[in-house]
Coordinates of C-alpha atoms and ligand atoms in Angstrom, one line a residue:
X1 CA 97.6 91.9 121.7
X2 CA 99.1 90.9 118.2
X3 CA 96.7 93.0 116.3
X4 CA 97.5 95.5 118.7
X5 CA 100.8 95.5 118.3
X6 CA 100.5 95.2 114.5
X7 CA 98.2 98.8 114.1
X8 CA 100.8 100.4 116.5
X9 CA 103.9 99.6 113.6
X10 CA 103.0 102.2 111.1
X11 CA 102.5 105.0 113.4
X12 CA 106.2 104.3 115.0
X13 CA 107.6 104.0 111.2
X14 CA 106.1 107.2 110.0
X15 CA 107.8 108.9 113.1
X16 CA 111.0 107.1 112.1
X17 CA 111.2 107.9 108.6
X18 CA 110.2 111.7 109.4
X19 CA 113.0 111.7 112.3
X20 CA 115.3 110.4 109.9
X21 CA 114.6 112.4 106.8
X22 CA 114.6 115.4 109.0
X23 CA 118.5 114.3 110.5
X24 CA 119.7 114.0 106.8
X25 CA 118.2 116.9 105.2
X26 CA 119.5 118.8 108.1
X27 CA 123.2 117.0 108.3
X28 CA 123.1 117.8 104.4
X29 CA 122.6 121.5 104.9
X30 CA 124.6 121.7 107.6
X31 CA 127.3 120.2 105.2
X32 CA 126.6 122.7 102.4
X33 CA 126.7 125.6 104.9
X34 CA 130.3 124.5 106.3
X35 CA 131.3 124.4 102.1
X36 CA 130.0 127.7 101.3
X37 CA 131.2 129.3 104.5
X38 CA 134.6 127.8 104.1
X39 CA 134.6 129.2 100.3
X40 CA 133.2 132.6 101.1
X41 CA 135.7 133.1 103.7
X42 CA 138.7 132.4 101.7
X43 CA 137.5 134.4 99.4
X44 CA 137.7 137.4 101.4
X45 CA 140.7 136.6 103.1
X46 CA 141.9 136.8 99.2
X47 CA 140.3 140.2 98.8
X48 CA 142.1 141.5 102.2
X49 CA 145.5 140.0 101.0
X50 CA 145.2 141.7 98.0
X51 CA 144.1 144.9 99.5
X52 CA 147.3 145.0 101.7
X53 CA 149.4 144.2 98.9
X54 CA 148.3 147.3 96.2
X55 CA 149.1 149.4 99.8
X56 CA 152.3 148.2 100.3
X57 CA 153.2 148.6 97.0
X58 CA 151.4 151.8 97.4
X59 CA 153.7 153.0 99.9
X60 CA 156.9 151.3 98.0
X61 CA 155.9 154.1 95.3
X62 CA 155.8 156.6 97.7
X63 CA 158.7 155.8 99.1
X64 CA 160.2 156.0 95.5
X65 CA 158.6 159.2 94.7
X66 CA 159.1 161.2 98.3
X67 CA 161.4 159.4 100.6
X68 CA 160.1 158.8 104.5
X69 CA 158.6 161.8 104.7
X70 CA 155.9 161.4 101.4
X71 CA 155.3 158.2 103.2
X72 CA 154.7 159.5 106.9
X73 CA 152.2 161.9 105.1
X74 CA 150.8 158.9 103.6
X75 CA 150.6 157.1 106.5
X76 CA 148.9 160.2 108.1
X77 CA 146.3 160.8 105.4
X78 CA 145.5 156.7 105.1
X79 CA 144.0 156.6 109.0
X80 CA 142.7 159.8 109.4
X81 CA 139.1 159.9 111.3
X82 CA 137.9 156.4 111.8
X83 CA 140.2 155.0 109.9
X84 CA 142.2 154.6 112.4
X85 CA 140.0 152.1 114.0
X86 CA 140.2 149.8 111.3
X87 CA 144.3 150.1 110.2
X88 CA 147.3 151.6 111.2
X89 CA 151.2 152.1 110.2
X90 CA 154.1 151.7 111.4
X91 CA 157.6 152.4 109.9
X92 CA 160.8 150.5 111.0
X93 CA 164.4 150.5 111.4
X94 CA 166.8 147.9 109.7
X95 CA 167.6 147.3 113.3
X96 CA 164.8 147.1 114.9
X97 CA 163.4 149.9 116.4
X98 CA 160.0 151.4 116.0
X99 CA 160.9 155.2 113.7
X100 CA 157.3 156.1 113.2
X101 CA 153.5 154.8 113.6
X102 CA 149.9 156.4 113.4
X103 CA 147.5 156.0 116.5
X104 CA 147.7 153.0 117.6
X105 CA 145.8 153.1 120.8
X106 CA 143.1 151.0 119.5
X107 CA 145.6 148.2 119.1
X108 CA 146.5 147.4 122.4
X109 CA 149.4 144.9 123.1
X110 CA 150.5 146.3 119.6
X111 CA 153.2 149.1 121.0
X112 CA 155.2 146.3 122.4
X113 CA 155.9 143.7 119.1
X114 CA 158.8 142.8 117.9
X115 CA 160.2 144.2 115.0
X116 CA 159.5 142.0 111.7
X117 CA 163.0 142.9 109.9
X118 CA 163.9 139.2 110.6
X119 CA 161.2 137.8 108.6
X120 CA 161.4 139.8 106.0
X121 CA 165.0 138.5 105.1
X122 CA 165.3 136.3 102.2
X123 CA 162.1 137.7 100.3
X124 CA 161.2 139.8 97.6
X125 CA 157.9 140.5 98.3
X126 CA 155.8 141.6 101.2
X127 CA 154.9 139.3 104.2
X128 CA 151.3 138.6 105.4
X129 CA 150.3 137.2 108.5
X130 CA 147.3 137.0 110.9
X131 CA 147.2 138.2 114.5
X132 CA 145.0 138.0 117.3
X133 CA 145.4 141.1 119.7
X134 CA 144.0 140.3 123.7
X135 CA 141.4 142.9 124.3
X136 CA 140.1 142.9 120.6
X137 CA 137.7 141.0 119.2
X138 CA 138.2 141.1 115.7
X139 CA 141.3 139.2 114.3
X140 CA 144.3 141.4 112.3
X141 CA 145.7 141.3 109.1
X142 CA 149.0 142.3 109.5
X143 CA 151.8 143.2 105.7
X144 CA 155.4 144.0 105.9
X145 CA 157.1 145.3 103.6
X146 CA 160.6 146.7 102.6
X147 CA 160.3 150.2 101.6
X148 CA 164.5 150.4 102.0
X149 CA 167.3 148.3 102.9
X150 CA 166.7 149.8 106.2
X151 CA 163.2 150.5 106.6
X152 CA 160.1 148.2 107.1
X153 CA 156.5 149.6 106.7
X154 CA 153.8 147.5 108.7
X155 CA 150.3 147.7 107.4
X156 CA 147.4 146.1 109.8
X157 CA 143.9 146.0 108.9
X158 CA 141.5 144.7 110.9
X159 CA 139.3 141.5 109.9
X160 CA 136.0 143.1 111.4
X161 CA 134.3 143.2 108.4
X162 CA 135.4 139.0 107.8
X163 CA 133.9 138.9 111.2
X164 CA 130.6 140.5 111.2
X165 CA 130.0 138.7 107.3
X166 CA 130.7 135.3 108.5
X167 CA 128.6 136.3 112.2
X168 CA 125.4 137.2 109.7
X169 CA 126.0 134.3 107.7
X170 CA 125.5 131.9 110.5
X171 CA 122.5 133.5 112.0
X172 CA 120.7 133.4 108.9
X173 CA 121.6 130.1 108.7
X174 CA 120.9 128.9 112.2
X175 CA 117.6 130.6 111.7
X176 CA 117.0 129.1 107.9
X177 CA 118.1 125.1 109.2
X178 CA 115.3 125.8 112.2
X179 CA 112.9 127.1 110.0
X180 CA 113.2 124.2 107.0
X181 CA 113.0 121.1 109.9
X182 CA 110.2 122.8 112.1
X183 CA 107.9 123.3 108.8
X184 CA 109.6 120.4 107.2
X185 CA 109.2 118.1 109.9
X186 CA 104.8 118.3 109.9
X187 CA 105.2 118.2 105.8
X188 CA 107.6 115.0 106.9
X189 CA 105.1 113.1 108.9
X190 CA 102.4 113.8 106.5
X191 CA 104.0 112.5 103.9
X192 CA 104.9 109.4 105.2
X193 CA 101.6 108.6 107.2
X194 CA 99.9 109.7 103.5
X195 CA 102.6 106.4 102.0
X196 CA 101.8 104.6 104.7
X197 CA 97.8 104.6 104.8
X198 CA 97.8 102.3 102.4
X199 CA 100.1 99.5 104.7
X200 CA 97.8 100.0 107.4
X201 CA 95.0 99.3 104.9
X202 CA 96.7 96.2 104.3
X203 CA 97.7 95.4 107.9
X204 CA 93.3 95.9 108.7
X205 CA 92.5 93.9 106.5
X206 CA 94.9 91.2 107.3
X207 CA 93.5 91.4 110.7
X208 CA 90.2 90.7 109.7
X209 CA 91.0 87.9 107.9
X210 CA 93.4 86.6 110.8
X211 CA 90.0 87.0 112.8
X212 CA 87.7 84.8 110.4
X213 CA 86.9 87.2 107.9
X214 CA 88.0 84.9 104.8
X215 CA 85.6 87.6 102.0
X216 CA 87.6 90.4 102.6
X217 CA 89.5 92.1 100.0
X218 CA 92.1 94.3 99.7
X219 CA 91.2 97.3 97.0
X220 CA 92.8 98.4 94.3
X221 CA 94.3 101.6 93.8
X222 CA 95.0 103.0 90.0
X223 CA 98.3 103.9 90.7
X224 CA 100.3 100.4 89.6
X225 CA 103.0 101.4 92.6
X226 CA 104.4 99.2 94.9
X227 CA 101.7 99.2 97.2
X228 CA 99.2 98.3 94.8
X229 CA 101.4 95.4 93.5
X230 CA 101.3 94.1 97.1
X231 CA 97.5 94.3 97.2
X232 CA 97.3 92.5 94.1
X233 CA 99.5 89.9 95.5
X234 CA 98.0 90.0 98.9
X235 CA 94.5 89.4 97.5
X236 CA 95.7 86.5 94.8
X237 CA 97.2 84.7 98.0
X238 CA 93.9 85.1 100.0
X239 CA 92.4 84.4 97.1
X240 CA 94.0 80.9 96.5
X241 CA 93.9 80.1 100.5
X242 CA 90.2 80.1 100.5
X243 CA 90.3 77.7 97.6
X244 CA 92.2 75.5 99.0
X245 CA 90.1 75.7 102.6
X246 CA 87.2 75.3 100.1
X247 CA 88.5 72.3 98.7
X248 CA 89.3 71.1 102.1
X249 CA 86.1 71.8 103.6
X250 CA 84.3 69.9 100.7
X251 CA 86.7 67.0 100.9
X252 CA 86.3 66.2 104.2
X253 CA 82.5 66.7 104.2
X254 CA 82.4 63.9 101.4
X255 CA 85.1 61.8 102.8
X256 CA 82.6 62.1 105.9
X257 CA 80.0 61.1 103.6
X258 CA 81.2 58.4 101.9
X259 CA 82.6 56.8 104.8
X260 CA 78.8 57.2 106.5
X261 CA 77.0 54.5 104.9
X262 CA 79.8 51.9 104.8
X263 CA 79.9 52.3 108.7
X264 CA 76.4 52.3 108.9
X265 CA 76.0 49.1 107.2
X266 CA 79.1 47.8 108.8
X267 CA 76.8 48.5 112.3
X268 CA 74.2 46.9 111.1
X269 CA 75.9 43.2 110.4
X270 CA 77.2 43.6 113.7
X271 CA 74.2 43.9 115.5
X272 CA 72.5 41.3 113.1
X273 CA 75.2 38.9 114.6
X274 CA 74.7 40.0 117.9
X275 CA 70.9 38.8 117.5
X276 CA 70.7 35.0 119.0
X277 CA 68.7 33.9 116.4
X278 CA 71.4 34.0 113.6
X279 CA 72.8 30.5 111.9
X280 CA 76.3 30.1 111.2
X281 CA 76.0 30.6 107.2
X282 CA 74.1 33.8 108.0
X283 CA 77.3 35.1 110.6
X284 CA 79.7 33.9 107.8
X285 CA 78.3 35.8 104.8
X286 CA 77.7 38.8 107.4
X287 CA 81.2 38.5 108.2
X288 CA 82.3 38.7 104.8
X289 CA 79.9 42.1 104.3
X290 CA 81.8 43.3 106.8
X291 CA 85.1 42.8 105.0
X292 CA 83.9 43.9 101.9
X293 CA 82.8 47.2 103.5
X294 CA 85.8 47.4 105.5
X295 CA 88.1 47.5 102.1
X296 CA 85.8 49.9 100.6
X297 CA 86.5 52.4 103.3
X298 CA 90.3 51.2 103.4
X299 CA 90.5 51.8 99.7
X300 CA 88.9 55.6 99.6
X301 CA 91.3 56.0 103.2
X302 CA 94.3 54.9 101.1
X303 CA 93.8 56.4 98.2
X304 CA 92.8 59.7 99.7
X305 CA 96.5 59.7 101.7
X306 CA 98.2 58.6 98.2
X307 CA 97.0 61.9 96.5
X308 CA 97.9 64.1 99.3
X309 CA 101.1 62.5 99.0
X310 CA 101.4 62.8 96.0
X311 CA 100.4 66.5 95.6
X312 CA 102.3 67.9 98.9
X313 CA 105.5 66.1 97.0
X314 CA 106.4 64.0 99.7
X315 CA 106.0 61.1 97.6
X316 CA 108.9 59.1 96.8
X317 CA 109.1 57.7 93.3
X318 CA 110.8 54.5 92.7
X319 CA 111.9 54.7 89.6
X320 CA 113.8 52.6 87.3
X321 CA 114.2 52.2 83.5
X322 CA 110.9 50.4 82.1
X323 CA 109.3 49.7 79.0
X324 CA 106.0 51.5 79.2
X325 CA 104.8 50.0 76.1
X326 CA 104.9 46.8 78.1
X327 CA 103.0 48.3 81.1
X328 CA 100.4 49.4 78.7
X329 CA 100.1 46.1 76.8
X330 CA 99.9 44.5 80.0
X331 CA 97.1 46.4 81.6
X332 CA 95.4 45.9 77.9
X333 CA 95.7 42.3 78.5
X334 CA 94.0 42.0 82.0
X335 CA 91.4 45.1 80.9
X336 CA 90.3 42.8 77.6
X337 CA 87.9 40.3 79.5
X338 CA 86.0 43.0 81.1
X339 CA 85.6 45.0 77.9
X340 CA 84.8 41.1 75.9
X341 CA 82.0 40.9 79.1
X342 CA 80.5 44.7 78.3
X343 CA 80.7 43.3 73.8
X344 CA 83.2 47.0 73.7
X345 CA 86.1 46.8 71.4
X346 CA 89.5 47.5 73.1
X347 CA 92.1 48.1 71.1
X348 CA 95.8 48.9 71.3
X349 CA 98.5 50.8 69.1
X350 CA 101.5 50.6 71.0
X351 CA 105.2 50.4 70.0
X352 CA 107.7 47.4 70.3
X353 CA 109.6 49.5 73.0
X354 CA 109.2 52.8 74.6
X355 CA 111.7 53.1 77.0
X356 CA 111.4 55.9 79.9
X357 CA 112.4 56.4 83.5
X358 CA 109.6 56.1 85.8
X359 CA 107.6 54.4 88.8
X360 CA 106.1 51.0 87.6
X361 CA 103.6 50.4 90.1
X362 CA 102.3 53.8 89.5
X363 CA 102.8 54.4 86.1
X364 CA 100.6 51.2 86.0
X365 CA 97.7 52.4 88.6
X366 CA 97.4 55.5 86.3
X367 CA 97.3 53.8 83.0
X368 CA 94.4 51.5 84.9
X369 CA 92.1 53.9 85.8
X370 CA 92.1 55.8 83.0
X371 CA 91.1 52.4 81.3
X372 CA 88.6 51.0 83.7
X373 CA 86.8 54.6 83.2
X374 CA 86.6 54.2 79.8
X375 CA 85.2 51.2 80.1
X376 CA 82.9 52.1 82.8
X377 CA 81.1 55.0 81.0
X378 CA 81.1 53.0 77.4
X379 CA 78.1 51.7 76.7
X380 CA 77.9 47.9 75.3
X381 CA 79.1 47.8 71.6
X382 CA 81.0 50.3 72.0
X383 CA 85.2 51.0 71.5
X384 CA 88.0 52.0 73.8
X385 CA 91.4 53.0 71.9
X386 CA 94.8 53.1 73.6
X387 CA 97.7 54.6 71.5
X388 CA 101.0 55.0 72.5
X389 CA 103.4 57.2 71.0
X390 CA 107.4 57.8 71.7
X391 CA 108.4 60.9 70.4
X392 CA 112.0 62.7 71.1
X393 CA 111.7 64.4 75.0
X394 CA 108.4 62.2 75.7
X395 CA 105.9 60.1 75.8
X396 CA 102.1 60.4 75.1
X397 CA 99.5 58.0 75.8
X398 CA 96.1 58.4 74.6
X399 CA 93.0 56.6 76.4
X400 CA 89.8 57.1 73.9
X401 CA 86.7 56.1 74.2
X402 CA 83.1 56.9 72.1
X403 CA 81.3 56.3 75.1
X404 CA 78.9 59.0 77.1
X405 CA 81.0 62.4 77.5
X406 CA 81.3 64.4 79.9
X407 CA 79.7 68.0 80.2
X408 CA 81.9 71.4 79.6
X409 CA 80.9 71.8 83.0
X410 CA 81.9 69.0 84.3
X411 CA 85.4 68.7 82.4
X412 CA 87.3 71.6 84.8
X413 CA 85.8 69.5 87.7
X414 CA 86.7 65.9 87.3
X415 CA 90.0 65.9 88.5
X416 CA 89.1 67.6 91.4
X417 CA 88.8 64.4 94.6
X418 CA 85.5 63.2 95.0
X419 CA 84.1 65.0 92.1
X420 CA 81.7 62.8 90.4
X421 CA 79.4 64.1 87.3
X422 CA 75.4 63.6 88.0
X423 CA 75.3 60.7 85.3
X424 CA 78.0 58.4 87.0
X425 CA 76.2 57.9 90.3
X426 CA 75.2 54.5 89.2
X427 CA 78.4 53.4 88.5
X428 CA 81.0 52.2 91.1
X429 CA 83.5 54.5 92.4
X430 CA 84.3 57.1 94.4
X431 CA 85.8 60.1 92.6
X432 CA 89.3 59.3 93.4
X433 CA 90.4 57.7 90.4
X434 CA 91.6 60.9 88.3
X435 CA 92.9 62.8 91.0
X436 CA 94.9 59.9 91.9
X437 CA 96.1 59.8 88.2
X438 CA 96.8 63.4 87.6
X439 CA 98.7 63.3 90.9
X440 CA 101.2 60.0 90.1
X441 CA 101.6 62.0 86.3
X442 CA 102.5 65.2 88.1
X443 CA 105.2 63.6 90.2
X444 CA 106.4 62.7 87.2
X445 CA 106.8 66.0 85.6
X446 CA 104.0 65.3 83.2
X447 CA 100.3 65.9 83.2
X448 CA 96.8 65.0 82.0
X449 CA 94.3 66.8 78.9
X450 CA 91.3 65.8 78.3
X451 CA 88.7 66.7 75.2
X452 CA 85.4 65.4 75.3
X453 CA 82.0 65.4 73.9
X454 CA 78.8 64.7 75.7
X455 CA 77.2 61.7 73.7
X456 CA 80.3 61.4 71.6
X457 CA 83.2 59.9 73.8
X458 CA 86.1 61.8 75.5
X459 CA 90.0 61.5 75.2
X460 CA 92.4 61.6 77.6
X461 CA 95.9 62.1 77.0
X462 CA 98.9 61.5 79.4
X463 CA 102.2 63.2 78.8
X464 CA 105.0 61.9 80.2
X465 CA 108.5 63.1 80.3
X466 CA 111.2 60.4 78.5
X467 CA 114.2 61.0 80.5
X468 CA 112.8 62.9 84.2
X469 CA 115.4 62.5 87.0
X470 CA 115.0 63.0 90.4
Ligands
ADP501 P1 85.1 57.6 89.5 O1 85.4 56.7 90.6 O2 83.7 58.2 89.6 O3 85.2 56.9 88.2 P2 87.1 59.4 88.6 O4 87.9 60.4 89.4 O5 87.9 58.3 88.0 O6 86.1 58.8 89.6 O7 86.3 60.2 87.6 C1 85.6 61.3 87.9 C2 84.4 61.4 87.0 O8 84.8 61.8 85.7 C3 83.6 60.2 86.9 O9 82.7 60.1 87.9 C4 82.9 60.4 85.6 O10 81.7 61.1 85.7 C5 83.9 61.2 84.8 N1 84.7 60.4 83.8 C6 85.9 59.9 84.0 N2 86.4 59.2 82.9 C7 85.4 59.3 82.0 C8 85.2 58.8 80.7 N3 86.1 58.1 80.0 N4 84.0 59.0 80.1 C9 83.0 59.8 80.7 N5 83.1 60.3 82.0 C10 84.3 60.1 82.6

């Protein structure tokens, strides 16, 4: 069901983003349409306006020139033949009454309107206005004039022509918008379902690997675009979980391990006791196996929990204002008999004071294991260093031995838990020691280097910083 649902996402989103890019192309067209008719049609009415006004001023010339009669001739010759259908005349009184007009039976409800000498009162020039005549379709563009002190010519021309241009303008329109969004719309969808392919890419995969498939990969386009970026991203994530369910797997397999044979010998003393035949001395010192094996198993439980701790950052640091020269010089001390026992030289360079804010009991746990492996893979007669220097934003301490080395190999891996190299195995341990160091310096805000040379020695140094809060 929820990979189902997850391959059904894209499709719906393709649709979406097509439905919407469609709705604002064609809410944008529709807007530029509504501009350009709006402009075209003022223009025109401009055109008619002036049109009227060269007549009437026309006719004022006339009436200049002739009197009423050059401008009933006028009138006359203006809407001769079909003309007439398209603009008519009509002369008035100063009081009103209608003195002359050309056909105007194409204008019905025309005959009876009132005279415009009223309006005309007060102005200079001509007067424009638009009517709308009951049983005609088109609209009117109606011009008074005075030709005299008593006379008023009335010029109407019809707005057909407006009419029919803005009429054509819309169907082409109507028939351009469904053209663009029904060929527009397929281009739409294949578009997005082309930007989509590679999310769905990504959501199979995903899938897989929610279904077991750890190995697979997302791959990598050339482009560098956002998608790609996302693979990249996707796969460095994958990439990092199935380290880290590597590194668990391999844990637990030798926590598992280790803990075996401590168990299995811990059986065994039990069912020694359990035989009859045993003597008091023999149950005491089986007892006391048991203990020993017991803490063995406590200590690798313990430490294990301390790391994980430690590297999840739910430890909590106690820290306080010590002297870590003192800490040092103090695990020197209690390190010196074993190192007198194994004839190795351990020596110290440590300053009166170094001051630094920090969690004693595991500043101290890290500064002993890095000792007692030095120790431990030194061979008799030979030399363990420990130098400690304060310099301005921290401190560095520097655990060096000339004893066996470790591998290149082996260096990336020994800070990893449980990692022990091939030549240790005689030793004690468990391969907890550095991983719990590295973790206690991390918590710290500092960290662990190491340089070493098989057959040579190694060096580890410990950075620390002076002054970390928190
Ligand atoms: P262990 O309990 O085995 O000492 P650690 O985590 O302390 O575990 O160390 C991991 C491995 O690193 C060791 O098993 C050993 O092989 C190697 N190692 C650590 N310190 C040294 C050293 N000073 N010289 C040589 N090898 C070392």
């Amino acid at each position: 069901m929820f990979s189902g649902n997850l391959r059904k996402r894209p499709r719906s989103l393709a649709l979406r983003l097509t439905l919407w890019y469609a709705g604002i192309f064609a809410a944008s067209l529709c807007v530029a349409f509504l501009i350009v008719h709006l402009l075209t049609l003022s223009i025109l009415r401009e055109r008619t306006d002036e049109d009227l006004r060269e007549d009437l001023a026309e006719f004022s010339a006339f009436m200049e020139q002739g009197g009423v009669e050059r401008v009933r001739t006028e009138m006359a010759l203006e809407t001769a033949g079909d003309e007439a259908e398209s603009s008519y005349f009509r002369l008035w009184s100063g009081d009103g009454r209608a003195l002359a007009a050309t056909d105007l039976s194409p204008w019905p409800g025309l005959a009876g309107a009132r005279a415009p000498v009223a309006r005309l009162r007060g102005r200079n020039g001509p007067f424009l206005e638009t009517l709308e005549l009951p049983r005609r379709q088109d609209r009117l563009r109606v011009g008074y004039v005075a030709l005299a002190p008593d006379m008023v010519l009335e010029l109407g021309q019809s707005l057909e022509e407006e009419a029919e241009l803005a009429g054509a303008f819309l169907d082409a329109f109507v028939v351009t918008l469904a053209a663009i969004v029904l060929l527009g719309a397929p281009v739409g969808w294949f578009l997005a379902r082309r930007a989509l392919q590679g999310v769905e890419q990504i959501t199979r995969t995903a899938t897989e690997i929610a279904d077991g498939a750890l190995d697979r990969r997302l791959s990598a386009q050339s482009g560098g675009d956002e998608l790609d970026r996302l693979a990249h991203t996707f796969n460095v994530m994958v990439d990092r979980i199935q380290t880290l369910i590597d590194g668990m797997r391999e844990m637990t397999d030798t926590l598992a391990h280790d803990l075996r044979s401590p168990l299995a010998r811990i059986r065994a003393s039990a069912e020694m006791m359990l035989s009859s035949d045993a003597t008091v001395d023999e149950w005491r010192s089986l007892a006391s196996e048991t203990i020993a094996e017991t803490e063995r198993m406590l200590e690798i439980v313990n430490v294990t929990l301390d790391i994980t701790e430690a590297e999840s950052g739910a430890t909590r640091l106690e820290r306080i204002e010590l002297d870590l020269a003192d800490v040092v010089g103090a695990a020197v001390d209690l390190f010196q008999t074993v190192a007198e026992d194994r004839d190795i030289s351990l020596t110290a360079d440590v300053p009166r004071r170094c001051p630094i804010s920090g969690d004693r009991y595991r500043l101290q746990r890290v500064v002993a294991n890095l000792l007692d492996n030095a120790l431990k893979y030194t061979d008799e007669g030979g030399a363990v260093r420990v130098t400690l220097t304060d310099e301005d934003t921290m401190v560095r301490l520097v655990v060096a031995d000339n004893g066996r080395g470790i591998s290149p190999e082996d260096v990336s891996r020994i800070f990893e838990r449980f990692y022990r190299c091939d030549r240790s195995r005689g030793q004690r341990g468990n391969g907890l020691g550095l991983s719990l160091a590295l973790a206690f310096v991390r918590v710290h805000g500092g960290d662990i280097g190491v340089e070493s040379e098989p057959g040579h020695g190694s060096k580890f140094t410990v950075t620390l910083p002076r002054n970390e809060t928190g």
